[in-house]
Structures are given as structure tokens and as C-alpha cells.
GROMACS .gro file of C-alpha atoms in nm:
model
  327
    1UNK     CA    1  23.298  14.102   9.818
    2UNK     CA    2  23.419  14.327   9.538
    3UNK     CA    3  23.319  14.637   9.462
    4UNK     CA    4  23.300  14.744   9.074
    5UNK     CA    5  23.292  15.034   8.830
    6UNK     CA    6  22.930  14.978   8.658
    7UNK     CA    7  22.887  15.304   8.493
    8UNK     CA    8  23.101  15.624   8.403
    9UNK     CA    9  22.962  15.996   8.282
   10UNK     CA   10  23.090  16.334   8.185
   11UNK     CA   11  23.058  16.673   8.100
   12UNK     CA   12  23.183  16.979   7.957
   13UNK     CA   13  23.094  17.300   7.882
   14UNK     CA   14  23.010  17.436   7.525
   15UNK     CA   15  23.252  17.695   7.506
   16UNK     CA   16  23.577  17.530   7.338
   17UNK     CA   17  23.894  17.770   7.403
   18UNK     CA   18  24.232  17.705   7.177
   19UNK     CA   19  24.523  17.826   7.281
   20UNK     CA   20  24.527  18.108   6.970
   21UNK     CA   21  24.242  18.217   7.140
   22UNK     CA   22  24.478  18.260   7.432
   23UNK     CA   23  24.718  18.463   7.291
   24UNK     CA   24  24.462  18.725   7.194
   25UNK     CA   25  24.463  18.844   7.555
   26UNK     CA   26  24.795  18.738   7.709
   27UNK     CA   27  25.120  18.699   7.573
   28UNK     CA   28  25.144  18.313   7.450
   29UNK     CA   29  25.123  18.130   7.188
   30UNK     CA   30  24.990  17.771   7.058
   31UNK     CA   31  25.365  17.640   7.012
   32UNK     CA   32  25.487  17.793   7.350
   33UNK     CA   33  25.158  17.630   7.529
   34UNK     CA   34  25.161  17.280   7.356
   35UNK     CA   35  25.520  17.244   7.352
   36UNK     CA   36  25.538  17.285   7.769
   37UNK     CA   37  25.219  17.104   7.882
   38UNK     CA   38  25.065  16.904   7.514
   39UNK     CA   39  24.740  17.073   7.581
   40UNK     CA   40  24.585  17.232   7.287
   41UNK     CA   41  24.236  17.315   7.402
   42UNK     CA   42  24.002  17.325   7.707
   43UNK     CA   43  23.627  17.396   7.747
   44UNK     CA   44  23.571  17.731   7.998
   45UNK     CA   45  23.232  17.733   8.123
   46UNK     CA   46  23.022  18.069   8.014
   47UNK     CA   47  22.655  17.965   8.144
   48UNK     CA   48  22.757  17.619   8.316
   49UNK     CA   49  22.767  17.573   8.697
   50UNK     CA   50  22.999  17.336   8.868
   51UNK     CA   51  22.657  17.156   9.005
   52UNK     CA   52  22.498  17.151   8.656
   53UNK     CA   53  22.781  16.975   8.483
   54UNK     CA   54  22.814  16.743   8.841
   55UNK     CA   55  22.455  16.663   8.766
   56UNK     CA   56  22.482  16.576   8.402
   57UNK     CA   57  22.795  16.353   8.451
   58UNK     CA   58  22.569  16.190   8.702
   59UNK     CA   59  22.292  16.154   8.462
   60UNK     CA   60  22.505  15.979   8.194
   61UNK     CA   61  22.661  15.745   8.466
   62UNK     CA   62  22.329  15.622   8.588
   63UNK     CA   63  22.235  15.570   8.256
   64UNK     CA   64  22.554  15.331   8.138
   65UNK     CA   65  22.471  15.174   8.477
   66UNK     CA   66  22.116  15.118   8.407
   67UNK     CA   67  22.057  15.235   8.701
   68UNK     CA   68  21.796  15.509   8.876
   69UNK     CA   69  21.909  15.735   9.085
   70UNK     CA   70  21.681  15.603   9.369
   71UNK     CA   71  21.898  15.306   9.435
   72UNK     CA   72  22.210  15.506   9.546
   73UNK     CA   73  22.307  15.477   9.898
   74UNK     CA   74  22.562  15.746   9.891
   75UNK     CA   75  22.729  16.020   9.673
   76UNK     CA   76  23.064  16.138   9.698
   77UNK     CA   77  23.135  16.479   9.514
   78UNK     CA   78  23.496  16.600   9.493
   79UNK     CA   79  23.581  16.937   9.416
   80UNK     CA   80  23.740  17.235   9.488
   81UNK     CA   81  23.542  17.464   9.360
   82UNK     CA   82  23.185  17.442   9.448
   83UNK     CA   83  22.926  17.698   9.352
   84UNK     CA   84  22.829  17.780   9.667
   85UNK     CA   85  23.027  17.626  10.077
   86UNK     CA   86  22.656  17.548  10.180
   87UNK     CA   87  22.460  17.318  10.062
   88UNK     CA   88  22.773  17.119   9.942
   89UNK     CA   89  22.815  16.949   9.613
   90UNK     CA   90  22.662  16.661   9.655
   91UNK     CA   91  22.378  16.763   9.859
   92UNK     CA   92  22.256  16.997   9.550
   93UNK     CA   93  22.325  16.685   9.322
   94UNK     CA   94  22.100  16.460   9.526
   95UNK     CA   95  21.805  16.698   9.543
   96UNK     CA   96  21.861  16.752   9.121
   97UNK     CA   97  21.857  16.345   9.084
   98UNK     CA   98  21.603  16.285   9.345
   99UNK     CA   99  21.859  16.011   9.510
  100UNK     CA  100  21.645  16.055   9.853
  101UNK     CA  101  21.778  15.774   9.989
  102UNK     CA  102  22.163  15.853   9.966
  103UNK     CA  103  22.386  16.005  10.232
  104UNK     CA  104  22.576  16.285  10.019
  105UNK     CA  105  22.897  16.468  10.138
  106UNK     CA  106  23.214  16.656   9.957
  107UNK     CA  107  23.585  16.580   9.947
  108UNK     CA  108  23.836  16.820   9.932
  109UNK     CA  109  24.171  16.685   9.779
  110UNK     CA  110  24.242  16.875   9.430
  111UNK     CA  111  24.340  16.646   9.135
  112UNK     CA  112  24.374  16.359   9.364
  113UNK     CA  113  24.017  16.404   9.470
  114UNK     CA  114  23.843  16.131   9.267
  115UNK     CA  115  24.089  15.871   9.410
  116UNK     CA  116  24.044  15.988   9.768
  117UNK     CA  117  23.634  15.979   9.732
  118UNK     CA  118  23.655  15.635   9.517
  119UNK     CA  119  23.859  15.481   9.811
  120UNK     CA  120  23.616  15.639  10.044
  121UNK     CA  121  23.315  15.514   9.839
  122UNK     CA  122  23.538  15.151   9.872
  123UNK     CA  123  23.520  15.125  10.236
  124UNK     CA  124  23.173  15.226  10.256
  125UNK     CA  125  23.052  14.978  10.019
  126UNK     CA  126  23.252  14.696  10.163
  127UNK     CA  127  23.159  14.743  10.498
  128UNK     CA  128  22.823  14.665  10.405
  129UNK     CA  129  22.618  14.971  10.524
  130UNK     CA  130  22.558  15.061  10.153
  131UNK     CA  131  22.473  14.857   9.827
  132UNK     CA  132  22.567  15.153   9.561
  133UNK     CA  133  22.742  15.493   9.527
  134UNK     CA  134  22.780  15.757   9.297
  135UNK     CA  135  23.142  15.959   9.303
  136UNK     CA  136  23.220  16.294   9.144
  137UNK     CA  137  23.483  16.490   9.025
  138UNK     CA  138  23.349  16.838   8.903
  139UNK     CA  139  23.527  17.182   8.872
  140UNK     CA  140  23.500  17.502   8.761
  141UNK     CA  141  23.905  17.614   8.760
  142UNK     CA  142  23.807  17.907   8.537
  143UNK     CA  143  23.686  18.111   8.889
  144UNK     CA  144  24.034  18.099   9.057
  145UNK     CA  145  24.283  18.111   8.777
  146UNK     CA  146  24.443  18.435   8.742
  147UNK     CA  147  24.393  18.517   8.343
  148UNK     CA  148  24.708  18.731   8.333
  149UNK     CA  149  24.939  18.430   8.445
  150UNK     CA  150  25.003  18.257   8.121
  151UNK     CA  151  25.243  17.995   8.414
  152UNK     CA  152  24.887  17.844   8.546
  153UNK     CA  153  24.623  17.977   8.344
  154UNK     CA  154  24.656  17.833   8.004
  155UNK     CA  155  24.719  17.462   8.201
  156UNK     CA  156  24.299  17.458   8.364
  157UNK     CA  157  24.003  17.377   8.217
  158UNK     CA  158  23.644  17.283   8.352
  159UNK     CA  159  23.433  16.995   8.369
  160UNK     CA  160  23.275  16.687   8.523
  161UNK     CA  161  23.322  16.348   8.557
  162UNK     CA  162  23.106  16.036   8.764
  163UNK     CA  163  23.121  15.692   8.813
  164UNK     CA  164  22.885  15.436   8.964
  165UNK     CA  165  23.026  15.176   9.216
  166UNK     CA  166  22.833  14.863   9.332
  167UNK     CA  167  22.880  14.588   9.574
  168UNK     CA  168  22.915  14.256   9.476
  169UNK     CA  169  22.919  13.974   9.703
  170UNK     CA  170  22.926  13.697   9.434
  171UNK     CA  171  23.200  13.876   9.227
  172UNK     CA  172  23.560  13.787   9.329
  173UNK     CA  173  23.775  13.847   8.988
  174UNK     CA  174  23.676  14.130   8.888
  175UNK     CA  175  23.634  14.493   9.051
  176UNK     CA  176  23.886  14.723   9.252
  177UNK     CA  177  24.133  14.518   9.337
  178UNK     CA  178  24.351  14.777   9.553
  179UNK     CA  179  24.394  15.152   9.657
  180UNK     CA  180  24.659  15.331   9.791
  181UNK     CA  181  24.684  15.708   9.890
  182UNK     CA  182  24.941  15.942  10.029
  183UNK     CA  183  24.975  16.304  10.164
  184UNK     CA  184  25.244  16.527  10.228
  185UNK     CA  185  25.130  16.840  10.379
  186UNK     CA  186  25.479  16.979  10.391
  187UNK     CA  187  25.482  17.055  10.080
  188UNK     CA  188  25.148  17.211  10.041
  189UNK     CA  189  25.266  17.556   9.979
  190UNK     CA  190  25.407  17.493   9.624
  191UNK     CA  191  25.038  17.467   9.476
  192UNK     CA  192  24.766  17.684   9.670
  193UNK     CA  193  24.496  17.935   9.656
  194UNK     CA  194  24.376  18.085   9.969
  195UNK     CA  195  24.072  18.114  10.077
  196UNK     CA  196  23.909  18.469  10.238
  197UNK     CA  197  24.070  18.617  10.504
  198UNK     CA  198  23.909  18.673  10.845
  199UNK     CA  199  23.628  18.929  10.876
  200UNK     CA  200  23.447  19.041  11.186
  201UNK     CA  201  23.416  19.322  11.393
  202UNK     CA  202  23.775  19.283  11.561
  203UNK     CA  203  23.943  19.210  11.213
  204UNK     CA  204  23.936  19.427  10.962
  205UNK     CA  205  24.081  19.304  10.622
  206UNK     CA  206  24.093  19.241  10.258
  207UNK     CA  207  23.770  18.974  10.201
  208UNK     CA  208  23.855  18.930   9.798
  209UNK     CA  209  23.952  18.544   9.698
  210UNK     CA  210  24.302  18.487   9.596
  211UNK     CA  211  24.426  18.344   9.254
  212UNK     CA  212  24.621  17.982   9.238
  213UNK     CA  213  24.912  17.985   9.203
  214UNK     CA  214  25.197  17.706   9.161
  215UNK     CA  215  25.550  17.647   9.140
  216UNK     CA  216  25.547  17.464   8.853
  217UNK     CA  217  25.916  17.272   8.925
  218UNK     CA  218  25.860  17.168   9.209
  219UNK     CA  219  25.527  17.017   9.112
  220UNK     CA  220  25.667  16.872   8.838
  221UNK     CA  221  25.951  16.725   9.041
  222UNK     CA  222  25.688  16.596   9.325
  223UNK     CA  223  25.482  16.439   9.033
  224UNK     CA  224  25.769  16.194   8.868
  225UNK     CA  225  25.930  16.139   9.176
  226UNK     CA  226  25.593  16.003   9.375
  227UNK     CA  227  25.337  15.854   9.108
  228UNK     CA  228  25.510  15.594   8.997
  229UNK     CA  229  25.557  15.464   9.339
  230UNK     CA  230  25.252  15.504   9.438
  231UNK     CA  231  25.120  15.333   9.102
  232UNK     CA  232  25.450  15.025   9.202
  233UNK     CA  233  25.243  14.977   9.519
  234UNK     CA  234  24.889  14.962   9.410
  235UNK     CA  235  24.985  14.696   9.127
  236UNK     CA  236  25.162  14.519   9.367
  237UNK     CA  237  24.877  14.490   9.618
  238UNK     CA  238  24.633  14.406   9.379
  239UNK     CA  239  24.897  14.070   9.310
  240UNK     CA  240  24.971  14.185   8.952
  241UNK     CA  241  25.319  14.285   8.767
  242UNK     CA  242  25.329  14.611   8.561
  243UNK     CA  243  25.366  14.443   8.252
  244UNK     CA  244  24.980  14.303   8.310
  245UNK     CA  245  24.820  14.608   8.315
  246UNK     CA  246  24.669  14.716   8.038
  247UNK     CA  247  24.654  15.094   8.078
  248UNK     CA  248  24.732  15.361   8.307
  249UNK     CA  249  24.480  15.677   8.315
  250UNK     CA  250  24.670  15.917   8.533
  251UNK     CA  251  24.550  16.285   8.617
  252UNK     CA  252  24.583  16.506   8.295
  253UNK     CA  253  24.819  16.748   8.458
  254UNK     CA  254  25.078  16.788   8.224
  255UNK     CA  255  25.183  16.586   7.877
  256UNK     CA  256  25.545  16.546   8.006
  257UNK     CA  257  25.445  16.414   8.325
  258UNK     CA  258  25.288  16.140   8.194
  259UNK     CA  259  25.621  16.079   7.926
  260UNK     CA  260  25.856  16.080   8.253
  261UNK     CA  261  25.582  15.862   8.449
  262UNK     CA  262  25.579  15.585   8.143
  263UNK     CA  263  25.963  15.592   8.118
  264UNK     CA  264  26.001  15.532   8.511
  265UNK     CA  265  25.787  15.261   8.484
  266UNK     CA  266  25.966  15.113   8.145
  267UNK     CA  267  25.607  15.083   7.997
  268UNK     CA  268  25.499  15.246   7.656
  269UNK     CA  269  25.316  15.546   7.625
  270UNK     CA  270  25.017  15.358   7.440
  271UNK     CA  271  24.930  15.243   7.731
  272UNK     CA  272  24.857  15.580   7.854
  273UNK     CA  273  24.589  15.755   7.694
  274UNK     CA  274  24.551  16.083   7.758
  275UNK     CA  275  24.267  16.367   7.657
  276UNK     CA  276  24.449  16.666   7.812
  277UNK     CA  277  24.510  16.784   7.448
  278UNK     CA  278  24.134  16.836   7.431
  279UNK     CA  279  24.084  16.909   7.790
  280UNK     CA  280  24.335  17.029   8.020
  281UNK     CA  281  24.407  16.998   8.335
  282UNK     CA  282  24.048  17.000   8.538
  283UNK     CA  283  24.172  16.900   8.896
  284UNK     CA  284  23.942  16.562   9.041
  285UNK     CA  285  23.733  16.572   8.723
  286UNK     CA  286  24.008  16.509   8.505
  287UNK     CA  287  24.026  16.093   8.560
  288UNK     CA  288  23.688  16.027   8.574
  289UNK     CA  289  23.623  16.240   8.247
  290UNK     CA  290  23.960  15.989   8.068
  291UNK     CA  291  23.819  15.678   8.240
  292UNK     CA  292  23.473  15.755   8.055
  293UNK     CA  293  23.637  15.879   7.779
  294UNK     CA  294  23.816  15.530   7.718
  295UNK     CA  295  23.495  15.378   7.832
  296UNK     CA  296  23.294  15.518   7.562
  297UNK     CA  297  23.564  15.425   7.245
  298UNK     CA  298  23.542  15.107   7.344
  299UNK     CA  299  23.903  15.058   7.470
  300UNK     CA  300  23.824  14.900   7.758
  301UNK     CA  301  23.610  14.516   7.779
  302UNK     CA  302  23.547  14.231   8.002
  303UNK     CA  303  23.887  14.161   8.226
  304UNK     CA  304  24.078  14.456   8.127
  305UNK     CA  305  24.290  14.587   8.405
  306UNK     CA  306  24.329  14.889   8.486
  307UNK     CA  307  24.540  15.173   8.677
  308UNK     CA  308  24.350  15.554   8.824
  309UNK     CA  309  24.620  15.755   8.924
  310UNK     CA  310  24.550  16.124   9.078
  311UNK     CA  311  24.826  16.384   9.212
  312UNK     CA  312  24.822  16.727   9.321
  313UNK     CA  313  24.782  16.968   9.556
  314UNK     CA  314  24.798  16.879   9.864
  315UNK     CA  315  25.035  16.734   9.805
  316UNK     CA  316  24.808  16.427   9.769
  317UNK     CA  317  24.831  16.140   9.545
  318UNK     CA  318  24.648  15.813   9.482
  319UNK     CA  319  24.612  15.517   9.265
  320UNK     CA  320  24.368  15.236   9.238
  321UNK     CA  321  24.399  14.906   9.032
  322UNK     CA  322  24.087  14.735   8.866
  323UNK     CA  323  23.981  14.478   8.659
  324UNK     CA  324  23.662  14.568   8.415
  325UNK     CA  325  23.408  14.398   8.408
  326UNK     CA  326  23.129  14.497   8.122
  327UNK     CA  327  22.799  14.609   8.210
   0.00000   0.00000   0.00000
């Protein structure tokens, strides 16, 4: 049995932000932003929620799957930032697609998130106890950056981004061929935003929400040390050599990431689109919005294979290998 990528879906919101529109409020510029990260805009959402734009990526993935909402077995939303800690993510996306027959739960695992719930969705749908699932990546980043820190702020963007996965028990070339994830909890501390402290009667305290912040060395030395390991290892367990893949959509973190990530590798940056220009960085939404993003131009057909590649806080990474297959 296989399971396959049938249908991909995202969403933005409206309100487009350059990075001259930046600079009108902190001190930066468009040369000092673009020439450190390559990211020229991202969309900030004004009236969007991080359920409404989870919903409409949904929406848009049922609908290159052909598919109705009623037939999932299972979401998977990943996200760290949630509108509200109950009902979860997915729960409020179920009730808005009236998927009543899917078991629908969060994951928690920043930029790597969409890997960890794919791989997740994997298991589920190769065990047998579900036919079809729906997995998420939505954020809202713009409600824990700190707008004065031109180090993180200028790097986030929001946004949503969904696939549809399906079990196929005839299928044997084509699908997700392997997955491989990794954590380091050591190392946690160099990207983080805390949570609210303690409050009850015996503890009195500070409730406000903290702003991320990041070391942005260190992450950068985590990121071109581990992915393309982890990326090695997945194309070697799905019984393929780098030079057969076809292209690598990695987590939009950071334009020179990717560069250093391609030149460990020894393959050429065209095989690495990227959309951060236009984006940013959007945490788990970020490869499921590039993997529709290719999807949609047409880049992508029958037998393409393919590398997802997530990293982040955590630290967490991930990578999974596929082979399209056209709806």
C-alpha cells in the first residue's frame, strides 16, 4: 500500500507588506532585508484568522482532490499559533467543512510541523484504520513577533497550506516513498517564545505572552549542518540517488539556507524553488503553501519525484521523498 498526495491548497491574507513598508516603522531597509534573508514581501493578516485561512486551504485541497469533505477519516492541523488552545485547530476546521466523520487533532512542531503531521497522517493511513486525511499547516506569526525587532520580525509572514493524502492498496510506484524526522531538544532555547506564566491564587505573576525570539547563528548553523542529512537519508530510504530527484521544496526560512543546503548537496539551485521572496517565512505552512505553489504552475506531472524538507524550532527537522502521481 502507498499512500499519495491527491490534492494541495493555500491561502493568504489580502494585506501584501514590502519591506519599504517596513522601514516606515523600524529602522530597515529593502536592501538590508533582501540581502540577509531574499525575502521581499509577506502577506500580514488584518481581518484573517488562523482557522479561516486553515479552512480555505482545505477548501482548495478538496477541490484539486475532487474530493468532499465527508470522505476524510482524519485531519491533522499543525500550528503554532492557533486562534484559540480549545477547541484546537482542526476540530474548528472539521465543524467549518462538515468532515463529521474524521478524527481531528493538532501538532505542535514549528516549521517542521507539516512533515511531523504528514508522517503522522502516513502511519495512520497505512495501518489501515483510515482511507483519507487532510493535513495542515496554518499560522498567524504576525501575533508573536515583536514589531520593534527588525532580527525576527521582518523574516514571518502568515498563511495556510493543506494537502490531501489517500490510501492506495493497488498503487506501488508512486506515493511517499519514505520519511524521516529528528529532534534535538537541547538546543531548543536558540528559537522560542514562551508561553504565559503560572497564575493562581498561590502565584502571583506577569500573565502577558512573550515575543519570539531567535538566535539567528545558531539557527542558521543548525539548519546547513542537519537538513541535508536528513534530506541524504530520506533519498536513500526511498532507494533513489540525489541526482534523481527532481526538486527539493524545503521550509522557506531563509534564501541563504537554501544556497548552502543546494551546495552541500552538489545539486543546482533550479531544483529548488522557492516563494519566500513573496512569502516569508510562515513556520508549518510554509511547505505546503511551495508544494501547491509548484503544483499549480504546473512544475510538477506524473512520476516526478520529489523532496519536503521542514526545520526549526524545536529543534525539529524532517524530510519526506515522493513520487507524483497526477490526479
Amino acid at each position: 500500500m502507498k499512500v499519495k498526495i491527491v490534492g494541495t491548497g493555500s491561502a493568504v491574507p489580502e494585506k501584501c507588506v514590502t519591506n519599504d513598508d517596513l522601514s516606515q516603522w523600524m529602522d530597515t531597509s529593502d536592501e538590508w532585508i533582501r540581502s540577509r534573508t531574499g525575502i521581499e514581501t509577506r502577506h500580514l493578516a488584518v481581518r484573517e484568522t488562523t482557522t479561516e485561512m486553515a479552512v480555505e486551504a482545505a477548501k482548495r485541497a478538496l477541490a484539486s482532490a475532487h474530493m468532499d469533505a465527508e470522505e476524510l477519516d482524519l485531519i491533522i492541523a499543525a500550528t503554532i499559533t492557533p486562534d484559540r488552545l480549545l477547541p484546537n485547530l482542526a476540530c474548528e476546521v472539521q465543524s467549518a467543512l462538515g468532515a463529521c466523520r474524521a478524527v481531528a487533532f493538532d501538532v505542535s512542531a514549528a516549521c517542521s510541523g507539516f512533515l511531523y503531521a504528514m508522517d503522522i497522517a502516513c502511519h495512520y493511513l497505512e495501518a489501515g484504520g483510515s482511507r483519507r486525511a487532510l493535513v495542515i499547516g496554518a499560522e498567524t506569526l504576525s501575533r508573536i513577533m515583536d514589531w520593534s525587532d527588525r532580527s525576527t520580525c521582518v523574516l514571518f509572514g502568515d498563511g495556510a497550506g493543506a494537502a490531501v493524502l489517500e490510501a492506495d492498496e493497488a498503487e506501488e510506484h508512486a506515493g511517499i516513498l519514505s520519511t524521516v524526522l529528528g529532534t534535538d531538544g537541547a538546543g531548543g532555547m536558540v528559537l522560542r517564545c514562551d508561553n504565559r506564566r503560572n497564575h493562581n491564587p498561590y502565584v502571583k505573576g506577569d500573565t502577558a505572552l512573550s515575543y519570539v525570539s531567535m538566535n539567528g547563528q545558531e539557527v542558521y548553523k543548525f539548519a546547513v549542518r542537519t537538513v541535508p542529512k536528513v534530506i541524504a537519508g530520506a533519498v536513500e530510504a526511498a532507494g533513489l540517488s540525489m541526482d534523481e530527484i527532481d526538486f527539493f521544496l524545503l521550509h522557506q526560512a531563509n534564501l541563504r539556507i537554501i544556497e548552502a543546503v543546494a551546495k552541500r548537496l552538489h545539486q543546482p539551485m533550479e531544483k529548488f524553488p522557492t516563494n519566500l521572496q513573496k512569502y516569508g517565512n510562515i513556520s508549518s505552512a510554509s511547505v505546503p503553501i511551495l508544494l501547491d505553489n509548484v503544483n499549480n504552475h504546473g512544475m510538477i506531472g506524473e512520476g516526478s519525484k520529489i523532496v519536503l524538507a521542514g526545520f526549526g524550532a524545536g529543534l525539529t527537522w524532517g524530510a519526506a521523498v515522493l513520487r507524483w502521481q497526477a490526479v
